[in-house]
PDB file of C-alpha atoms in Angstrom:
ATOM      1  CA  UNK A   1      -0.424 -10.840  17.197  1.00  0.00           C
ATOM      2  CA  UNK A   2      -2.890  -8.902  14.581  1.00  0.00           C
ATOM      3  CA  UNK A   3      -4.397  -9.940  11.546  1.00  0.00           C
ATOM      4  CA  UNK A   4      -7.126  -8.947   8.479  1.00  0.00           C
ATOM      5  CA  UNK A   5      -8.557 -10.746   5.820  1.00  0.00           C
ATOM      6  CA  UNK A   6     -10.635  -9.256   3.096  1.00  0.00           C
ATOM      7  CA  UNK A   7     -12.991 -12.255   1.269  1.00  0.00           C
ATOM      8  CA  UNK A   8     -13.155 -12.854  -1.622  1.00  0.00           C
ATOM      9  CA  UNK A   9      -9.599 -13.130  -2.596  1.00  0.00           C
ATOM     10  CA  UNK A  10     -11.053 -12.397  -6.692  1.00  0.00           C
ATOM     11  CA  UNK A  11     -13.860 -11.964  -8.365  1.00  0.00           C
ATOM     12  CA  UNK A  12     -15.225 -11.873 -11.860  1.00  0.00           C
ATOM     13  CA  UNK A  13     -18.598  -9.451 -11.833  1.00  0.00           C
ATOM     14  CA  UNK A  14     -20.530  -8.345 -15.105  1.00  0.00           C
ATOM     15  CA  UNK A  15     -21.324  -4.774 -15.604  1.00  0.00           C
ATOM     16  CA  UNK A  16     -24.422  -3.153 -13.431  1.00  0.00           C
ATOM     17  CA  UNK A  17     -23.633  -6.278 -11.185  1.00  0.00           C
ATOM     18  CA  UNK A  18     -23.739  -4.935  -7.331  1.00  0.00           C
ATOM     19  CA  UNK A  19     -20.194  -5.936  -5.256  1.00  0.00           C
ATOM     20  CA  UNK A  20     -19.542  -6.393  -1.565  1.00  0.00           C
ATOM     21  CA  UNK A  21     -16.059  -6.627   0.012  1.00  0.00           C
ATOM     22  CA  UNK A  22     -15.465  -7.459   3.594  1.00  0.00           C
ATOM     23  CA  UNK A  23     -12.010  -6.903   4.941  1.00  0.00           C
ATOM     24  CA  UNK A  24     -11.431  -8.122   9.099  1.00  0.00           C
ATOM     25  CA  UNK A  25      -9.251  -7.281  11.306  1.00  0.00           C
ATOM     26  CA  UNK A  26      -8.036  -9.378  14.572  1.00  0.00           C
ATOM     27  CA  UNK A  27      -5.887  -8.563  17.647  1.00  0.00           C
ATOM     28  CA  UNK A  28      -6.416  -4.742  17.952  1.00  0.00           C
ATOM     29  CA  UNK A  29      -9.371  -2.439  18.630  1.00  0.00           C
ATOM     30  CA  UNK A  30     -10.316   0.868  17.222  1.00  0.00           C
ATOM     31  CA  UNK A  31      -7.754   1.104  14.143  1.00  0.00           C
ATOM     32  CA  UNK A  32      -8.146   3.190  11.584  1.00  0.00           C
ATOM     33  CA  UNK A  33      -8.861   0.625   8.270  1.00  0.00           C
ATOM     34  CA  UNK A  34      -9.310   1.882   4.499  1.00  0.00           C
ATOM     35  CA  UNK A  35      -9.969   0.876   0.869  1.00  0.00           C
ATOM     36  CA  UNK A  36      -7.932   0.520  -2.036  1.00  0.00           C
ATOM     37  CA  UNK A  37      -7.399  -0.217  -5.420  1.00  0.00           C
ATOM     38  CA  UNK A  38      -4.037  -0.323  -7.436  1.00  0.00           C
ATOM     39  CA  UNK A  39      -4.789  -0.257 -11.318  1.00  0.00           C
ATOM     40  CA  UNK A  40      -2.347  -1.939 -13.060  1.00  0.00           C
ATOM     41  CA  UNK A  41       1.079  -0.325 -14.035  1.00  0.00           C
ATOM     42  CA  UNK A  42      -0.571   3.171 -11.327  1.00  0.00           C
ATOM     43  CA  UNK A  43       0.832   3.118  -8.082  1.00  0.00           C
ATOM     44  CA  UNK A  44      -2.485   2.928  -4.198  1.00  0.00           C
ATOM     45  CA  UNK A  45      -5.186   5.115  -4.584  1.00  0.00           C
ATOM     46  CA  UNK A  46      -7.080   5.758  -1.439  1.00  0.00           C
ATOM     47  CA  UNK A  47     -10.524   5.128  -1.677  1.00  0.00           C
ATOM     48  CA  UNK A  48     -12.033   5.291   1.712  1.00  0.00           C
ATOM     49  CA  UNK A  49     -11.018   4.964   5.222  1.00  0.00           C
ATOM     50  CA  UNK A  50     -12.724   5.206   8.038  1.00  0.00           C
ATOM     51  CA  UNK A  51     -11.691   6.336  12.865  1.00  0.00           C
ATOM     52  CA  UNK A  52     -14.727   5.168  13.831  1.00  0.00           C
ATOM     53  CA  UNK A  53     -17.907   2.996  13.555  1.00  0.00           C
ATOM     54  CA  UNK A  54     -19.992   4.971  10.982  1.00  0.00           C
ATOM     55  CA  UNK A  55     -17.099   7.240  10.637  1.00  0.00           C
ATOM     56  CA  UNK A  56     -16.679   6.921   6.602  1.00  0.00           C
ATOM     57  CA  UNK A  57     -14.484  10.297   4.819  1.00  0.00           C
ATOM     58  CA  UNK A  58     -13.663   9.436   0.750  1.00  0.00           C
ATOM     59  CA  UNK A  59     -11.396  10.085  -0.733  1.00  0.00           C
ATOM     60  CA  UNK A  60     -12.623  10.032  -4.408  1.00  0.00           C
ATOM     61  CA  UNK A  61     -14.935  10.795  -6.075  1.00  0.00           C
ATOM     62  CA  UNK A  62     -16.550   7.365  -8.116  1.00  0.00           C
ATOM     63  CA  UNK A  63     -19.406   4.729  -8.430  1.00  0.00           C
ATOM     64  CA  UNK A  64     -18.174   3.246  -5.018  1.00  0.00           C
ATOM     65  CA  UNK A  65     -19.387   3.504  -1.078  1.00  0.00           C
ATOM     66  CA  UNK A  66     -18.275   1.678   3.495  1.00  0.00           C
ATOM     67  CA  UNK A  67     -19.487   1.573   5.714  1.00  0.00           C
ATOM     68  CA  UNK A  68     -17.725   0.527   8.741  1.00  0.00           C
ATOM     69  CA  UNK A  69     -20.593  -1.706  11.063  1.00  0.00           C
ATOM     70  CA  UNK A  70     -18.472  -2.954  13.840  1.00  0.00           C
ATOM     71  CA  UNK A  71     -15.786  -1.793  15.162  1.00  0.00           C
ATOM     72  CA  UNK A  72     -12.951  -4.740  12.890  1.00  0.00           C
ATOM     73  CA  UNK A  73     -15.154  -4.472  10.212  1.00  0.00           C
ATOM     74  CA  UNK A  74     -14.773  -2.480   7.035  1.00  0.00           C
ATOM     75  CA  UNK A  75     -17.068  -3.554   3.892  1.00  0.00           C
ATOM     76  CA  UNK A  76     -16.129  -1.167  -0.099  1.00  0.00           C
ATOM     77  CA  UNK A  77     -19.816  -2.127  -2.246  1.00  0.00           C
ATOM     78  CA  UNK A  78     -20.952  -0.799  -5.352  1.00  0.00           C
ATOM     79  CA  UNK A  79     -24.838  -0.633  -6.762  1.00  0.00           C
ATOM     80  CA  UNK A  80     -24.072  -0.925 -10.538  1.00  0.00           C
ATOM     81  CA  UNK A  81     -20.117  -2.058 -11.360  1.00  0.00           C
ATOM     82  CA  UNK A  82     -18.665   0.535 -13.951  1.00  0.00           C
ATOM     83  CA  UNK A  83     -15.294  -2.076 -16.338  1.00  0.00           C
ATOM     84  CA  UNK A  84     -13.036   0.756 -14.631  1.00  0.00           C
ATOM     85  CA  UNK A  85     -13.815  -0.853 -11.236  1.00  0.00           C
ATOM     86  CA  UNK A  86     -11.515  -3.404 -12.472  1.00  0.00           C
ATOM     87  CA  UNK A  87      -8.944  -3.443 -10.153  1.00  0.00           C
ATOM     88  CA  UNK A  88      -6.684  -4.946  -6.749  1.00  0.00           C
ATOM     89  CA  UNK A  89      -8.263  -3.798  -4.308  1.00  0.00           C
ATOM     90  CA  UNK A  90      -6.500  -3.401  -0.522  1.00  0.00           C
ATOM     91  CA  UNK A  91      -7.524  -2.310   2.774  1.00  0.00           C
ATOM     92  CA  UNK A  92      -5.851  -2.091   5.570  1.00  0.00           C
ATOM     93  CA  UNK A  93      -5.397  -1.336   9.145  1.00  0.00           C
ATOM     94  CA  UNK A  94      -3.326   1.547  11.149  1.00  0.00           C
ATOM     95  CA  UNK A  95      -3.397   2.908  15.090  1.00  0.00           C
ATOM     96  CA  UNK A  96      -2.021   6.269  15.433  1.00  0.00           C
ATOM     97  CA  UNK A  97       0.645   6.424  13.564  1.00  0.00           C
ATOM     98  CA  UNK A  98       1.122   6.423   9.728  1.00  0.00           C
ATOM     99  CA  UNK A  99       2.818   2.762   9.246  1.00  0.00           C
ATOM    100  CA  UNK A 100      -0.237   1.305   7.884  1.00  0.00           C
ATOM    101  CA  UNK A 101      -0.387  -3.192   7.378  1.00  0.00           C
ATOM    102  CA  UNK A 102      -2.148  -4.434   4.534  1.00  0.00           C
ATOM    103  CA  UNK A 103      -5.084  -7.626   4.039  1.00  0.00           C
ATOM    104  CA  UNK A 104      -4.252 -10.229   1.195  1.00  0.00           C
ATOM    105  CA  UNK A 105      -6.146  -8.384  -2.055  1.00  0.00           C
ATOM    106  CA  UNK A 106      -9.108  -8.698  -3.223  1.00  0.00           C
ATOM    107  CA  UNK A 107      -8.718  -9.428  -7.907  1.00  0.00           C
ATOM    108  CA  UNK A 108     -11.916  -8.217  -9.575  1.00  0.00           C
ATOM    109  CA  UNK A 109     -12.539  -8.477 -13.136  1.00  0.00           C
ATOM    110  CA  UNK A 110     -15.393  -6.727 -14.266  1.00  0.00           C
ATOM    111  CA  UNK A 111     -16.356  -7.849 -17.821  1.00  0.00           C
TER     112      UNK A 111
ATOM    113  CA  UNK B   1       0.318  18.501  -4.363  1.00  0.00           C
ATOM    114  CA  UNK B   2       2.137  15.464  -2.520  1.00  0.00           C
ATOM    115  CA  UNK B   3       3.869  13.667  -5.059  1.00  0.00           C
ATOM    116  CA  UNK B   4       5.856  10.511  -5.119  1.00  0.00           C
ATOM    117  CA  UNK B   5       8.125   9.384  -8.438  1.00  0.00           C
ATOM    118  CA  UNK B   6      10.351   6.230  -8.160  1.00  0.00           C
ATOM    119  CA  UNK B   7      12.940   4.993 -10.617  1.00  0.00           C
ATOM    120  CA  UNK B   8      14.013   2.758 -11.881  1.00  0.00           C
ATOM    121  CA  UNK B   9      10.223   1.473 -13.565  1.00  0.00           C
ATOM    122  CA  UNK B  10      12.446  -1.984 -13.198  1.00  0.00           C
ATOM    123  CA  UNK B  11      15.133  -4.008 -12.256  1.00  0.00           C
ATOM    124  CA  UNK B  12      16.599  -6.829 -13.045  1.00  0.00           C
ATOM    125  CA  UNK B  13      19.685  -7.940 -11.170  1.00  0.00           C
ATOM    126  CA  UNK B  14      21.378 -11.102 -11.124  1.00  0.00           C
ATOM    127  CA  UNK B  15      22.177 -12.547  -7.953  1.00  0.00           C
ATOM    128  CA  UNK B  16      24.729 -11.096  -5.448  1.00  0.00           C
ATOM    129  CA  UNK B  17      24.626  -7.264  -7.805  1.00  0.00           C
ATOM    130  CA  UNK B  18      24.603  -4.922  -6.227  1.00  0.00           C
ATOM    131  CA  UNK B  19      21.927  -1.958  -6.531  1.00  0.00           C
ATOM    132  CA  UNK B  20      19.581   0.660  -5.429  1.00  0.00           C
ATOM    133  CA  UNK B  21      16.271   1.354  -6.189  1.00  0.00           C
ATOM    134  CA  UNK B  22      15.755   5.649  -6.254  1.00  0.00           C
ATOM    135  CA  UNK B  23      12.551   7.225  -4.058  1.00  0.00           C
ATOM    136  CA  UNK B  24      11.915  10.944  -5.098  1.00  0.00           C
ATOM    137  CA  UNK B  25       9.044  13.445  -3.594  1.00  0.00           C
ATOM    138  CA  UNK B  26       7.156  16.775  -3.042  1.00  0.00           C
ATOM    139  CA  UNK B  27       5.668  16.843   0.494  1.00  0.00           C
ATOM    140  CA  UNK B  28       4.480  20.158   1.879  1.00  0.00           C
ATOM    141  CA  UNK B  29       6.241  19.030   5.164  1.00  0.00           C
ATOM    142  CA  UNK B  30       7.244  15.637   5.732  1.00  0.00           C
ATOM    143  CA  UNK B  31       5.933  13.432   8.331  1.00  0.00           C
ATOM    144  CA  UNK B  32       7.097   9.602   6.999  1.00  0.00           C
ATOM    145  CA  UNK B  33       8.282   8.459   4.750  1.00  0.00           C
ATOM    146  CA  UNK B  34       7.221   4.175   4.205  1.00  0.00           C
ATOM    147  CA  UNK B  35       8.523   1.588   1.617  1.00  0.00           C
ATOM    148  CA  UNK B  36       7.315  -1.587   1.244  1.00  0.00           C
ATOM    149  CA  UNK B  37       7.680  -5.282  -0.173  1.00  0.00           C
ATOM    150  CA  UNK B  38       4.585  -6.533  -2.474  1.00  0.00           C
ATOM    151  CA  UNK B  39       4.372  -9.886  -3.664  1.00  0.00           C
ATOM    152  CA  UNK B  40       2.778 -11.066  -6.956  1.00  0.00           C
ATOM    153  CA  UNK B  41      -0.923 -11.145  -5.853  1.00  0.00           C
ATOM    154  CA  UNK B  42      -0.692 -10.065  -2.818  1.00  0.00           C
ATOM    155  CA  UNK B  43      -0.750  -6.895   0.064  1.00  0.00           C
ATOM    156  CA  UNK B  44       1.944  -4.764   0.732  1.00  0.00           C
ATOM    157  CA  UNK B  45       3.869  -5.981   3.615  1.00  0.00           C
ATOM    158  CA  UNK B  46       5.735  -3.003   5.594  1.00  0.00           C
ATOM    159  CA  UNK B  47       9.810  -2.619   5.233  1.00  0.00           C
ATOM    160  CA  UNK B  48      10.365   0.945   6.855  1.00  0.00           C
ATOM    161  CA  UNK B  49       9.303   3.984   8.319  1.00  0.00           C
ATOM    162  CA  UNK B  50      11.935   6.681   7.392  1.00  0.00           C
ATOM    163  CA  UNK B  51      10.909  10.361   9.253  1.00  0.00           C
ATOM    164  CA  UNK B  52      13.725  13.206   9.103  1.00  0.00           C
ATOM    165  CA  UNK B  53      16.940  13.129   6.292  1.00  0.00           C
ATOM    166  CA  UNK B  54      19.685  11.503   7.258  1.00  0.00           C
ATOM    167  CA  UNK B  55      18.046   8.894   8.836  1.00  0.00           C
ATOM    168  CA  UNK B  56      18.773   5.484   8.360  1.00  0.00           C
ATOM    169  CA  UNK B  57      17.618   2.220   8.344  1.00  0.00           C
ATOM    170  CA  UNK B  58      18.514  -1.216   7.640  1.00  0.00           C
ATOM    171  CA  UNK B  59      16.475  -4.976   8.393  1.00  0.00           C
ATOM    172  CA  UNK B  60      18.923  -8.069   5.735  1.00  0.00           C
ATOM    173  CA  UNK B  61      20.298  -7.274   2.864  1.00  0.00           C
ATOM    174  CA  UNK B  62      17.905  -4.052   2.599  1.00  0.00           C
ATOM    175  CA  UNK B  63      19.038  -0.580   3.765  1.00  0.00           C
ATOM    176  CA  UNK B  64      16.739   2.469   3.663  1.00  0.00           C
ATOM    177  CA  UNK B  65      17.814   5.554   3.278  1.00  0.00           C
ATOM    178  CA  UNK B  66      16.578   9.196   2.829  1.00  0.00           C
ATOM    179  CA  UNK B  67      17.576  13.166   2.401  1.00  0.00           C
ATOM    180  CA  UNK B  68      15.718  16.119   2.507  1.00  0.00           C
ATOM    181  CA  UNK B  69      14.303  15.429  -1.513  1.00  0.00           C
ATOM    182  CA  UNK B  70      15.014  11.830  -2.097  1.00  0.00           C
ATOM    183  CA  UNK B  71      14.702   7.968  -0.414  1.00  0.00           C
ATOM    184  CA  UNK B  72      16.717   4.368  -1.608  1.00  0.00           C
ATOM    185  CA  UNK B  73      16.262   2.154  -1.000  1.00  0.00           C
ATOM    186  CA  UNK B  74      20.013  -0.375  -1.527  1.00  0.00           C
ATOM    187  CA  UNK B  75      20.894  -4.208  -2.255  1.00  0.00           C
ATOM    188  CA  UNK B  76      22.866  -5.647  -1.118  1.00  0.00           C
ATOM    189  CA  UNK B  77      24.169  -8.788  -2.654  1.00  0.00           C
ATOM    190  CA  UNK B  78      20.454  -9.845  -3.684  1.00  0.00           C
ATOM    191  CA  UNK B  79      18.908 -12.888  -3.335  1.00  0.00           C
ATOM    192  CA  UNK B  80      16.315 -14.825  -5.802  1.00  0.00           C
ATOM    193  CA  UNK B  81      13.181 -14.638  -3.008  1.00  0.00           C
ATOM    194  CA  UNK B  82      13.817 -10.556  -3.088  1.00  0.00           C
ATOM    195  CA  UNK B  83      12.398 -10.099  -6.317  1.00  0.00           C
ATOM    196  CA  UNK B  84       8.983  -7.786  -5.762  1.00  0.00           C
ATOM    197  CA  UNK B  85       7.939  -4.768  -6.849  1.00  0.00           C
ATOM    198  CA  UNK B  86       9.448  -2.235  -3.965  1.00  0.00           C
ATOM    199  CA  UNK B  87       6.617   0.721  -3.486  1.00  0.00           C
ATOM    200  CA  UNK B  88       7.537   3.912  -1.713  1.00  0.00           C
ATOM    201  CA  UNK B  89       4.686   5.756  -0.132  1.00  0.00           C
ATOM    202  CA  UNK B  90       5.062   9.593   2.088  1.00  0.00           C
ATOM    203  CA  UNK B  91       2.956  11.103   4.641  1.00  0.00           C
ATOM    204  CA  UNK B  92       2.281  14.440   5.400  1.00  0.00           C
ATOM    205  CA  UNK B  93       2.069  17.236   7.347  1.00  0.00           C
ATOM    206  CA  UNK B  94      -0.772  18.588   6.889  1.00  0.00           C
ATOM    207  CA  UNK B  95      -1.901  15.247   5.859  1.00  0.00           C
ATOM    208  CA  UNK B  96      -2.830  13.723   9.031  1.00  0.00           C
ATOM    209  CA  UNK B  97      -2.829  10.767  10.166  1.00  0.00           C
ATOM    210  CA  UNK B  98      -4.752   9.199   6.816  1.00  0.00           C
ATOM    211  CA  UNK B  99      -2.934   9.812   3.569  1.00  0.00           C
ATOM    212  CA  UNK B 100       0.231   7.906   2.387  1.00  0.00           C
ATOM    213  CA  UNK B 101       0.350   8.961  -0.965  1.00  0.00           C
ATOM    214  CA  UNK B 102       2.278   6.374  -3.150  1.00  0.00           C
ATOM    215  CA  UNK B 103       5.161   5.326  -5.798  1.00  0.00           C
ATOM    216  CA  UNK B 104       3.985   3.368  -8.799  1.00  0.00           C
ATOM    217  CA  UNK B 105       7.238   1.808  -7.199  1.00  0.00           C
ATOM    218  CA  UNK B 106      10.016  -0.360  -8.634  1.00  0.00           C
ATOM    219  CA  UNK B 107       9.343  -4.536  -9.870  1.00  0.00           C
ATOM    220  CA  UNK B 108      13.274  -5.635  -9.110  1.00  0.00           C
ATOM    221  CA  UNK B 109      14.284  -9.354 -10.468  1.00  0.00           C
ATOM    222  CA  UNK B 110      17.543 -11.353  -9.157  1.00  0.00           C
ATOM    223  CA  UNK B 111      18.098 -13.893 -11.790  1.00  0.00           C
ATOM    224  CA  UNK B 112      19.837 -16.691 -10.439  1.00  0.00           C
TER     225      UNK B 112
END
């Protein structure tokens, strides 16, 4: 069966510090991978998606970037965090259908 | 622009008290409508996909229905463990398989 992992589970970082969140998927090959952010009281916002190694599409301009160095690995990064980057970050995967499977999430607090 | 609006924002019920959650959507062409359940501090868990008006799906105490403008998630005789936030999302045909537009969710609380 397929599983998706995210780490860390929680993170508290000062403004201006770098960020690296990692997501890995097991039990499937060549998945589509996604990064979403969920701010308090708001819906899930798609940040990035990837249909293959090295292929990244950005949905909204922001202070973040994404990379896919391996088929089942997706990384979310920032060089300098802003207060507005705080939120709950979710990684997800899918195959050909729209149905997406979400990871456990990372709670990021920027102080 | 594709939009999803869920109502109510929050709903509190007594155990056994049936009710419905609403998801209204506007989309250029519907490829699919998805319902997810999200527990506090966790990722969303997939419940249903609906593809065309008139379609219905059931799972335990939950039943999802779809019309051309909205979807309902009916909860029959709920139990405290049904407490969660329920998210609705649509996938438009022009977006391909990549983008789901999510509503803000309905926070459901079932009191014993």
